[in-house]
Amino acid sequence: MPDSARQRWISAALLLMLFTVSLLLSEYVPAAPADAETGEANPPAAPGDAGQPKQQSRHITEYHIRVALDAENKTLQGKEVVTWTHPGNKPVRDLVFHLYPNAFASMNTTFNKESGGKLRGDKIRDQRFGRMDIRSIATSDGQDLTGRLQYIQPDDGNAQDRTLAVLRLYEPVEPGQKISLQIEFRVQLPFAYARMGYVGDFVMAGQWFPKLAAYETAGMRGRTEEGWNMHQYHGNSEFYADFGMYNVQIAVPEPYTVAATGFPTGPASIRNGMKVYRFYADDVHDFAWAASPHFVVAEEPFSSKHVPGVKIRLYLDPAHAHLKDRYLYVAKKALARYSEWYGSYPYSTLSIVVPPPGGNGAGGMEYPNLITAWAADDDNPDLELERVVAHEIAHQFWYGMVANNEFEEAWLDEGLTSYAEDKFMQAEFGVRSARMLEASYITDPAPLKLHAWEYGNHNVYAENVYMRAKLVLLDIERKIGEKRMNDVLRRYFQEWRFRHPSTGDFQQVLERVTGKNWDDYFNQYVYGGRMADVAVQSVRSAPVEIRGETVYDNRVIVDSRDGAVDNVTVRIQFADGSRTDVNWDGAGGKTEIRLLSRSPVKWVLVDPQFDLVLENRRTNNFYQTDVDEKQKVRLNVGISKLIEAAVGWIAW
């Protein structure tokens, strides 16, 4: 999900700051379950739609779900048959489930304690909480397991948190074997302030069903022993699951229209005043849907050289119906560009949902084959409309297909997505990233490979996982060139889609493409939380007599105070108007540059072209010699206070 709106505020504020300073310094079968109303078996979904390719992922999970929306009471009644195929080599005696709606059960859940009951500025309203109740769990042969479900809190021990549960089995699942469970559940939807829930009569059903955790085999993502990847739902964390197949029936009140992951297996039918939709999705690791009685629906087919054919379905809030063409345009262009750059979009559908005004808590989010845009709050939005859609479509490639672990390595999704978003906006709309300004916003740098909740709060999480991660990728691009960076990302995508890679896997691809070792760089900027900081420490110009002529012995001391840098330009301006650029390798900390000249040094500026992407303390890059000490102090303090004020204003 993007923090792009905040980033735009960042850019605006920092642009103002930079202008002022310049004045001073010149964003993945059992028998089919019975129909909810008739008791008849649902026909098996055909594994494909026009253009739907053959299976590409290893199917670990298979879900057959029937769910009905009670729009008046804001509840979901569901029945699920889930089949899990053991991918490992050791017997498994427990299954682990994510029960995400329980994150919204009270203010004492881990999610709400960490987030304060808000996300990106959207807050819970009037204590309109939500939860998931597991009514029953049984094996396919009728063995009741309901009493063997135990809530666990491996991350923080919070007994009030019920977002993760272990199901103790009577018999182990052997390697290669399958187990099928029948689960009945009920969800009370919360007010949608954090991805799922309702806003008026609009419903966003994300992470709404009992969902198996990912099971990692030995060697996967560096694991030494196979096992479940078990984490609670945290204020900063998103999601991670195994690939599989989904066959989902959704019953809603007759006036409602449903948008969902995958494609419809036929037209909706009307039964007992309810409209019943059926969807099928393959090679995905999640299933989401949205419903509203007000959707204005538009659908267009699209294909390009790298997109064999996709139906783009747009579900607009009426307030944005007049913006249909803008949504469709950016969706087509983004699919085409990302498919060209990284690899083909293999699915037959892409749905775009525009939440109603006041529904940004459900906006700006990615799910397989379905994204949500910003809510329809603005009648005439600027390019933020296009940017958010482009960001979420980029997620279809990194979150959706590459599908890294967002609990533990969110930067591999959000950083790559933000990088791709910026590239797209520049290529399609001519909008360049204000990377120097964004670097100036990094006030709490931290390692990128941290568990999402270890960042402490959402601002620090977003600052690093979105922005600093993107800047690290841009810095790598600066070092190896844009063409080779394109080769790195394309090879990474091609090798690791549908496979759940790690940071180490990304580094290995980078090293194979570039033919060099990147350990030192990754230790500093990825596994470590460093930024670059180069400074002019002092300048001294002294007149000397050489062969009867007075010249100046100029000594400039520059310092690399943080983060390894290389090939830094030092610009030296002399009092007579002449100037020279000196290349400094950036090694060894302090370095003295000595020059003889006919005129004393007037000022020195390190990195005048702003090539150092990760430099975030530029107030010490400039040194002027003809300002007295009082004025120097006043100037530096003034600039520092200006930056503090700007950052304080935008850090919401």
GROMACS .gro file of C-alpha atoms in nm, residues 249-598:
model
  350
  249GLN     CA    1  -1.920  -1.797  -0.384
  250ILE     CA    2  -2.032  -1.460  -0.252
  251ALA     CA    3  -2.397  -1.382  -0.169
  252VAL     CA    4  -2.491  -1.019  -0.126
  253PRO     CA    5  -2.819  -0.825  -0.115
  254GLU     CA    6  -2.971  -0.791  -0.462
  255PRO     CA    7  -2.880  -0.426  -0.520
  256TYR     CA    8  -2.510  -0.495  -0.457
  257THR     CA    9  -2.232  -0.544  -0.712
  258VAL     CA   10  -1.921  -0.744  -0.622
  259ALA     CA   11  -1.563  -0.696  -0.736
  260ALA     CA   12  -1.321  -0.978  -0.652
  261THR     CA   13  -0.992  -1.151  -0.708
  262GLY     CA   14  -0.993  -1.384  -1.010
  263PHE     CA   15  -1.268  -1.403  -1.269
  264PRO     CA   16  -1.643  -1.479  -1.253
  265THR     CA   17  -1.729  -1.834  -1.362
  266GLY     CA   18  -2.067  -1.720  -1.491
  267PRO     CA   19  -2.326  -1.447  -1.447
  268ALA     CA   20  -2.457  -1.369  -1.100
  269SER     CA   21  -2.784  -1.544  -1.007
  270ILE     CA   22  -3.072  -1.421  -0.788
  271ARG     CA   23  -3.197  -1.643  -0.502
  272ASN     CA   24  -3.425  -1.544  -0.216
  273GLY     CA   25  -3.350  -1.178  -0.264
  274MET     CA   26  -2.975  -1.234  -0.268
  275LYS     CA   27  -2.742  -1.201  -0.562
  276VAL     CA   28  -2.488  -1.485  -0.582
  277TYR     CA   29  -2.150  -1.438  -0.748
  278ARG     CA   30  -1.893  -1.712  -0.817
  279PHE     CA   31  -1.525  -1.643  -0.871
  280TYR     CA   32  -1.223  -1.859  -0.948
  281ALA     CA   33  -0.859  -1.765  -0.901
  282ASP     CA   34  -0.542  -1.963  -0.961
  283ASP     CA   35  -0.176  -1.899  -0.881
  284VAL     CA   36  -0.263  -1.648  -0.608
  285HIS     CA   37  -0.190  -1.633  -0.236
  286ASP     CA   38  -0.498  -1.441  -0.123
  287PHE     CA   39  -0.857  -1.359  -0.220
  288ALA     CA   40  -1.029  -1.026  -0.159
  289TRP     CA   41  -1.359  -0.873  -0.261
  290ALA     CA   42  -1.551  -0.550  -0.235
  291ALA     CA   43  -1.924  -0.481  -0.260
  292SER     CA   44  -2.144  -0.177  -0.297
  293PRO     CA   45  -2.498  -0.098  -0.419
  294HIS     CA   46  -2.358   0.214  -0.587
  295PHE     CA   47  -2.072   0.091  -0.805
  296VAL     CA   48  -2.056   0.236  -1.154
  297VAL     CA   49  -1.892  -0.046  -1.351
  298ALA     CA   50  -1.677  -0.012  -1.660
  299GLU     CA   51  -1.493  -0.296  -1.834
  300GLU     CA   52  -1.245  -0.291  -2.117
  301PRO     CA   53  -1.022  -0.558  -2.273
  302PHE     CA   54  -0.655  -0.476  -2.302
  303SER     CA   55  -0.353  -0.639  -2.462
  304SER     CA   56  -0.006  -0.528  -2.559
  305LYS     CA   57   0.317  -0.684  -2.675
  306HIS     CA   58   0.385  -0.818  -2.325
  307VAL     CA   59   0.025  -0.851  -2.198
  308PRO     CA   60  -0.149  -1.136  -2.384
  309GLY     CA   61  -0.495  -1.021  -2.284
  310VAL     CA   62  -0.664  -0.894  -1.971
  311LYS     CA   63  -1.007  -0.758  -1.881
  312ILE     CA   64  -0.975  -0.444  -1.676
  313ARG     CA   65  -1.281  -0.404  -1.455
  314LEU     CA   66  -1.332  -0.067  -1.293
  315TYR     CA   67  -1.572  -0.029  -0.998
  316LEU     CA   68  -1.619   0.342  -0.949
  317ASP     CA   69  -1.788   0.530  -0.674
  318PRO     CA   70  -2.040   0.761  -0.845
  319ALA     CA   71  -1.842   1.062  -0.729
  320HIS     CA   72  -1.560   0.952  -0.959
  321ALA     CA   73  -1.765   0.821  -1.252
  322HIS     CA   74  -1.649   1.113  -1.466
  323LEU     CA   75  -1.286   1.004  -1.412
  324LYS     CA   76  -1.333   0.661  -1.575
  325ASP     CA   77  -1.098   0.734  -1.863
  326ARG     CA   78  -0.816   0.844  -1.635
  327TYR     CA   79  -0.835   0.522  -1.429
  328LEU     CA   80  -0.846   0.301  -1.739
  329TYR     CA   81  -0.565   0.490  -1.908
  330VAL     CA   82  -0.320   0.461  -1.619
  331ALA     CA   83  -0.415   0.093  -1.560
  332LYS     CA   84  -0.341   0.002  -1.921
  333LYS     CA   85  -0.019   0.196  -1.934
  334ALA     CA   86   0.105   0.055  -1.601
  335LEU     CA   87   0.030  -0.306  -1.701
  336ALA     CA   88   0.207  -0.255  -2.031
  337ARG     CA   89   0.515  -0.085  -1.883
  338TYR     CA   90   0.568  -0.327  -1.591
  339SER     CA   91   0.511  -0.630  -1.816
  340GLU     CA   92   0.767  -0.493  -2.058
  341TRP     CA   93   1.021  -0.412  -1.789
  342TYR     CA   94   0.989  -0.717  -1.561
  343GLY     CA   95   0.775  -0.994  -1.716
  344SER     CA   96   0.426  -1.056  -1.845
  345TYR     CA   97   0.115  -1.011  -1.631
  346PRO     CA   98  -0.026  -1.368  -1.657
  347TYR     CA   99  -0.377  -1.324  -1.520
  348SER     CA  100  -0.694  -1.269  -1.722
  349THR     CA  101  -0.840  -0.995  -1.503
  350LEU     CA  102  -0.748  -0.688  -1.307
  351SER     CA  103  -1.013  -0.512  -1.095
  352ILE     CA  104  -0.985  -0.157  -0.966
  353VAL     CA  105  -1.212  -0.048  -0.680
  354VAL     CA  106  -1.266   0.316  -0.592
  355PRO     CA  107  -1.400   0.346  -0.234
  356PRO     CA  108  -1.661   0.609  -0.147
  357PRO     CA  109  -1.574   0.946   0.005
  358GLY     CA  110  -1.444   0.894   0.356
  359GLY     CA  111  -1.329   0.543   0.267
  360ASN     CA  112  -0.954   0.594   0.244
  361GLY     CA  113  -0.912   0.337   0.521
  362ALA     CA  114  -0.998   0.081   0.250
  363GLY     CA  115  -0.811   0.269  -0.021
  364GLY     CA  116  -0.463   0.240  -0.162
  365MET     CA  117  -0.425  -0.134  -0.111
  366GLU     CA  118  -0.315  -0.433  -0.317
  367TYR     CA  119  -0.466  -0.782  -0.342
  368PRO     CA  120  -0.415  -1.044  -0.614
  369ASN     CA  121  -0.589  -0.927  -0.932
  370LEU     CA  122  -0.759  -0.648  -0.736
  371ILE     CA  123  -0.647  -0.309  -0.614
  372THR     CA  124  -0.817  -0.021  -0.439
  373ALA     CA  125  -0.751   0.338  -0.536
  374TRP     CA  126  -0.783   0.638  -0.308
  375ALA     CA  127  -1.137   0.716  -0.196
  376ALA     CA  128  -1.347   0.947  -0.412
  377ASP     CA  129  -1.300   1.247  -0.183
  378ASP     CA  130  -1.177   1.487  -0.449
  379ASP     CA  131  -1.389   1.577  -0.753
  380ASN     CA  132  -1.084   1.670  -0.957
  381PRO     CA  133  -0.777   1.494  -0.816
  382ASP     CA  134  -0.428   1.567  -0.941
  383LEU     CA  135  -0.180   1.305  -1.059
  384GLU     CA  136  -0.206   1.138  -0.720
  385LEU     CA  137  -0.494   0.941  -0.877
  386GLU     CA  138  -0.260   0.797  -1.139
  387ARG     CA  139   0.027   0.752  -0.896
  388VAL     CA  140  -0.174   0.541  -0.648
  389VAL     CA  141  -0.313   0.318  -0.925
  390ALA     CA  142   0.035   0.278  -1.072
  391HIS     CA  143   0.175   0.191  -0.727
  392GLU     CA  144  -0.089  -0.075  -0.659
  393ILE     CA  145  -0.050  -0.229  -1.005
  394ALA     CA  146   0.326  -0.250  -0.946
  395HIS     CA  147   0.236  -0.452  -0.635
  396GLN     CA  148   0.075  -0.712  -0.866
  397PHE     CA  149   0.428  -0.795  -0.976
  398TRP     CA  150   0.629  -0.775  -0.652
  399TYR     CA  151   0.370  -0.854  -0.380
  400GLY     CA  152   0.144  -1.057  -0.610
  401MET     CA  153   0.383  -1.277  -0.807
  402VAL     CA  154   0.726  -1.254  -0.643
  403ALA     CA  155   0.546  -1.263  -0.306
  404ASN     CA  156   0.817  -1.207  -0.047
  405ASN     CA  157   0.748  -1.225   0.326
  406GLU     CA  158   0.594  -0.889   0.415
  407PHE     CA  159   0.614  -0.963   0.788
  408GLU     CA  160   0.990  -0.996   0.781
  409GLU     CA  161   1.118  -0.830   0.462
  410ALA     CA  162   0.862  -0.571   0.361
  411TRP     CA  163   1.122  -0.360   0.180
  412LEU     CA  164   1.144  -0.620  -0.100
  413ASP     CA  165   0.783  -0.538  -0.184
  414GLU     CA  166   0.735  -0.176  -0.089
  415GLY     CA  167   1.078  -0.056  -0.194
  416LEU     CA  168   1.066  -0.225  -0.534
  417THR     CA  169   0.708  -0.108  -0.582
  418SER     CA  170   0.795   0.252  -0.497
  419TYR     CA  171   1.095   0.235  -0.732
  420ALA     CA  172   0.877   0.097  -1.015
  421GLU     CA  173   0.607   0.358  -0.946
  422ASP     CA  174   0.856   0.642  -0.978
  423LYS     CA  175   0.999   0.498  -1.301
  424PHE     CA  176   0.649   0.469  -1.444
  425MET     CA  177   0.546   0.821  -1.347
  426GLN     CA  178   0.858   0.961  -1.508
  427ALA     CA  179   0.822   0.754  -1.826
  428GLU     CA  180   0.449   0.815  -1.872
  429PHE     CA  181   0.385   1.156  -1.719
  430GLY     CA  182   0.727   1.318  -1.707
  431VAL     CA  183   0.716   1.344  -1.326
  432ARG     CA  184   1.060   1.303  -1.172
  433SER     CA  185   1.125   1.177  -0.821
  434ALA     CA  186   1.253   1.446  -0.585
  435ARG     CA  187   1.512   1.205  -0.450
  436MET     CA  188   1.731   1.463  -0.278
  437LEU     CA  189   1.434   1.600  -0.090
  438GLU     CA  190   1.316   1.250   0.000
  439ALA     CA  191   1.662   1.166   0.134
  440SER     CA  192   1.647   1.477   0.352
  441TYR     CA  193   1.332   1.335   0.512
  442ILE     CA  194   1.516   1.024   0.636
  443THR     CA  195   1.560   1.123   0.998
  444ASP     CA  196   1.536   0.774   1.154
  445PRO     CA  197   1.730   0.541   0.924
  446ALA     CA  198   1.707   0.175   1.022
  447PRO     CA  199   1.797  -0.160   0.864
  448LEU     CA  200   1.565  -0.258   0.582
  449LYS     CA  201   1.556  -0.627   0.676
  450LEU     CA  202   1.365  -0.587   1.002
  451HIS     CA  203   1.038  -0.742   1.113
  452ALA     CA  204   0.775  -0.482   1.031
  453TRP     CA  205   0.680  -0.419   1.396
  454GLU     CA  206   1.041  -0.362   1.499
  455TYR     CA  207   1.036  -0.015   1.344
  456GLY     CA  208   0.835   0.109   1.640
  457ASN     CA  209   0.581   0.327   1.463
  458HIS     CA  210   0.432   0.371   1.118
  459ASN     CA  211   0.632   0.681   1.032
  460VAL     CA  212   0.967   0.510   1.089
  461TYR     CA  213   0.838   0.198   0.906
  462ALA     CA  214   0.725   0.400   0.605
  463GLU     CA  215   1.035   0.618   0.607
  464ASN     CA  216   1.258   0.311   0.569
  465VAL     CA  217   1.051   0.039   0.399
  466TYR     CA  218   0.912   0.270   0.133
  467MET     CA  219   1.139   0.565   0.096
  468ARG     CA  220   1.487   0.465   0.212
  469ALA     CA  221   1.445   0.127   0.037
  470LYS     CA  222   1.362   0.306  -0.288
  471LEU     CA  223   1.662   0.534  -0.246
  472VAL     CA  224   1.891   0.235  -0.188
  473LEU     CA  225   1.766   0.089  -0.518
  474LEU     CA  226   1.823   0.421  -0.691
  475ASP     CA  227   2.172   0.435  -0.543
  476ILE     CA  228   2.248   0.087  -0.677
  477GLU     CA  229   2.119   0.207  -1.014
  478ARG     CA  230   2.353   0.507  -0.994
  479LYS     CA  231   2.648   0.275  -0.940
  480ILE     CA  232   2.569   0.019  -1.213
  481GLY     CA  233   2.367   0.218  -1.465
  482GLU     CA  234   2.000   0.216  -1.550
  483LYS     CA  235   2.027  -0.052  -1.820
  484ARG     CA  236   2.201  -0.299  -1.591
  485MET     CA  237   1.958  -0.219  -1.310
  486ASN     CA  238   1.674  -0.307  -1.547
  487ASP     CA  239   1.853  -0.638  -1.614
  488VAL     CA  240   1.879  -0.703  -1.238
  489LEU     CA  241   1.510  -0.643  -1.171
  490ARG     CA  242   1.393  -0.839  -1.474
  491ARG     CA  243   1.613  -1.137  -1.385
  492TYR     CA  244   1.504  -1.122  -1.019
  493PHE     CA  245   1.138  -1.121  -1.124
  494GLN     CA  246   1.182  -1.400  -1.380
  495GLU     CA  247   1.376  -1.626  -1.142
  496TRP     CA  248   1.171  -1.572  -0.829
  497ARG     CA  249   0.807  -1.516  -0.927
  498PHE     CA  250   0.577  -1.762  -0.744
  499ARG     CA  251   0.871  -1.865  -0.520
  500HIS     CA  252   0.889  -1.629  -0.216
  501PRO     CA  253   1.248  -1.495  -0.225
  502SER     CA  254   1.455  -1.328   0.045
  503THR     CA  255   1.689  -1.031   0.062
  504GLY     CA  256   1.979  -1.272   0.011
  505ASP     CA  257   1.818  -1.402  -0.307
  506PHE     CA  258   1.791  -1.049  -0.440
  507GLN     CA  259   2.155  -0.979  -0.356
  508GLN     CA  260   2.264  -1.296  -0.538
  509VAL     CA  261   2.085  -1.186  -0.853
  510LEU     CA  262   2.249  -0.845  -0.828
  511GLU     CA  263   2.591  -1.005  -0.790
  512ARG     CA  264   2.543  -1.239  -1.085
  513VAL     CA  265   2.436  -0.957  -1.313
  514THR     CA  266   2.710  -0.716  -1.208
  515GLY     CA  267   2.990  -0.970  -1.150
  516LYS     CA  268   3.090  -0.814  -0.817
  517ASN     CA  269   3.049  -0.869  -0.445
  518TRP     CA  270   2.792  -0.646  -0.273
  519ASP     CA  271   2.842  -0.764   0.087
  520ASP     CA  272   2.989  -0.439   0.213
  521TYR     CA  273   2.716  -0.227   0.055
  522PHE     CA  274   2.433  -0.450   0.183
  523ASN     CA  275   2.586  -0.465   0.531
  524GLN     CA  276   2.582  -0.087   0.548
  525TYR     CA  277   2.263   0.013   0.372
  526VAL     CA  278   2.032  -0.295   0.374
  527TYR     CA  279   2.123  -0.505   0.677
  528GLY     CA  280   2.244  -0.185   0.839
  529GLY     CA  281   2.065   0.146   0.871
  530ARG     CA  282   2.327   0.385   0.742
  531MET     CA  283   2.294   0.688   0.521
  532ALA     CA  284   2.567   0.883   0.348
  533ASP     CA  285   2.710   1.198   0.505
  534VAL     CA  286   2.990   1.395   0.346
  535ALA     CA  287   3.098   1.732   0.482
  536VAL     CA  288   3.337   2.018   0.433
  537GLN     CA  289   3.514   2.040   0.766
  538SER     CA  290   3.737   2.339   0.709
  539VAL     CA  291   3.889   2.565   0.445
  540ARG     CA  292   4.211   2.759   0.487
  541SER     CA  293   4.369   2.991   0.233
  542ALA     CA  294   4.708   3.138   0.316
  543PRO     CA  295   4.915   3.370   0.091
  544VAL     CA  296   5.261   3.238   0.007
  545GLU     CA  297   5.543   3.374  -0.202
  546ILE     CA  298   5.653   3.153  -0.490
  547ARG     CA  299   5.914   3.286  -0.734
  548GLY     CA  300   5.828   3.635  -0.642
  549GLU     CA  301   5.458   3.595  -0.692
  550THR     CA  302   5.195   3.586  -0.423
  551VAL     CA  303   4.972   3.284  -0.454
  552TYR     CA  304   4.740   3.110  -0.215
  553ASP     CA  305   4.799   2.778  -0.047
  554ASN     CA  306   4.444   2.642  -0.017
  555ARG     CA  307   4.373   2.350   0.207
  556VAL     CA  308   4.025   2.199   0.208
  557ILE     CA  309   3.944   1.921   0.453
  558VAL     CA  310   3.650   1.702   0.350
  559ASP     CA  311   3.511   1.422   0.562
  560SER     CA  312   3.306   1.108   0.495
  561ARG     CA  313   3.124   1.087   0.825
  562ASP     CA  314   2.874   0.808   0.756
  563GLY     CA  315   2.822   0.540   0.492
  564ALA     CA  316   3.079   0.446   0.229
  565VAL     CA  317   3.071   0.674  -0.074
  566ASP     CA  318   3.280   0.691  -0.390
  567ASN     CA  319   3.365   0.931  -0.669
  568VAL     CA  320   3.244   1.244  -0.497
  569THR     CA  321   3.285   1.580  -0.667
  570VAL     CA  322   3.423   1.866  -0.457
  571ARG     CA  323   3.358   2.205  -0.619
  572ILE     CA  324   3.592   2.483  -0.516
  573GLN     CA  325   3.501   2.842  -0.601
  574PHE     CA  326   3.769   3.111  -0.587
  575ALA     CA  327   3.726   3.478  -0.504
  576ASP     CA  328   3.817   3.585  -0.860
  577GLY     CA  329   3.520   3.392  -1.007
  578SER     CA  330   3.715   3.090  -1.127
  579ARG     CA  331   3.639   2.745  -0.999
  580THR     CA  332   3.758   2.386  -1.018
  581ASP     CA  333   3.605   2.043  -0.953
  582VAL     CA  334   3.812   1.782  -0.771
  583ASN     CA  335   3.725   1.412  -0.765
  584TRP     CA  336   3.740   1.262  -0.416
  585ASP     CA  337   3.720   0.885  -0.373
  586GLY     CA  338   3.538   0.926  -0.039
  587ALA     CA  339   3.761   0.670   0.131
  588GLY     CA  340   3.942   0.699   0.458
  589GLY     CA  341   3.725   0.949   0.640
  590LYS     CA  342   3.898   1.289   0.642
  591THR     CA  343   4.091   1.391   0.334
  592GLU     CA  344   4.288   1.709   0.271
  593ILE     CA  345   4.267   1.862  -0.073
  594ARG     CA  346   4.554   2.103  -0.137
  595LEU     CA  347   4.552   2.353  -0.424
  596LEU     CA  348   4.767   2.648  -0.520
  597SER     CA  349   4.580   2.934  -0.684
  598ARG     CA  350   4.609   3.303  -0.765
   0.00000   0.00000   0.00000
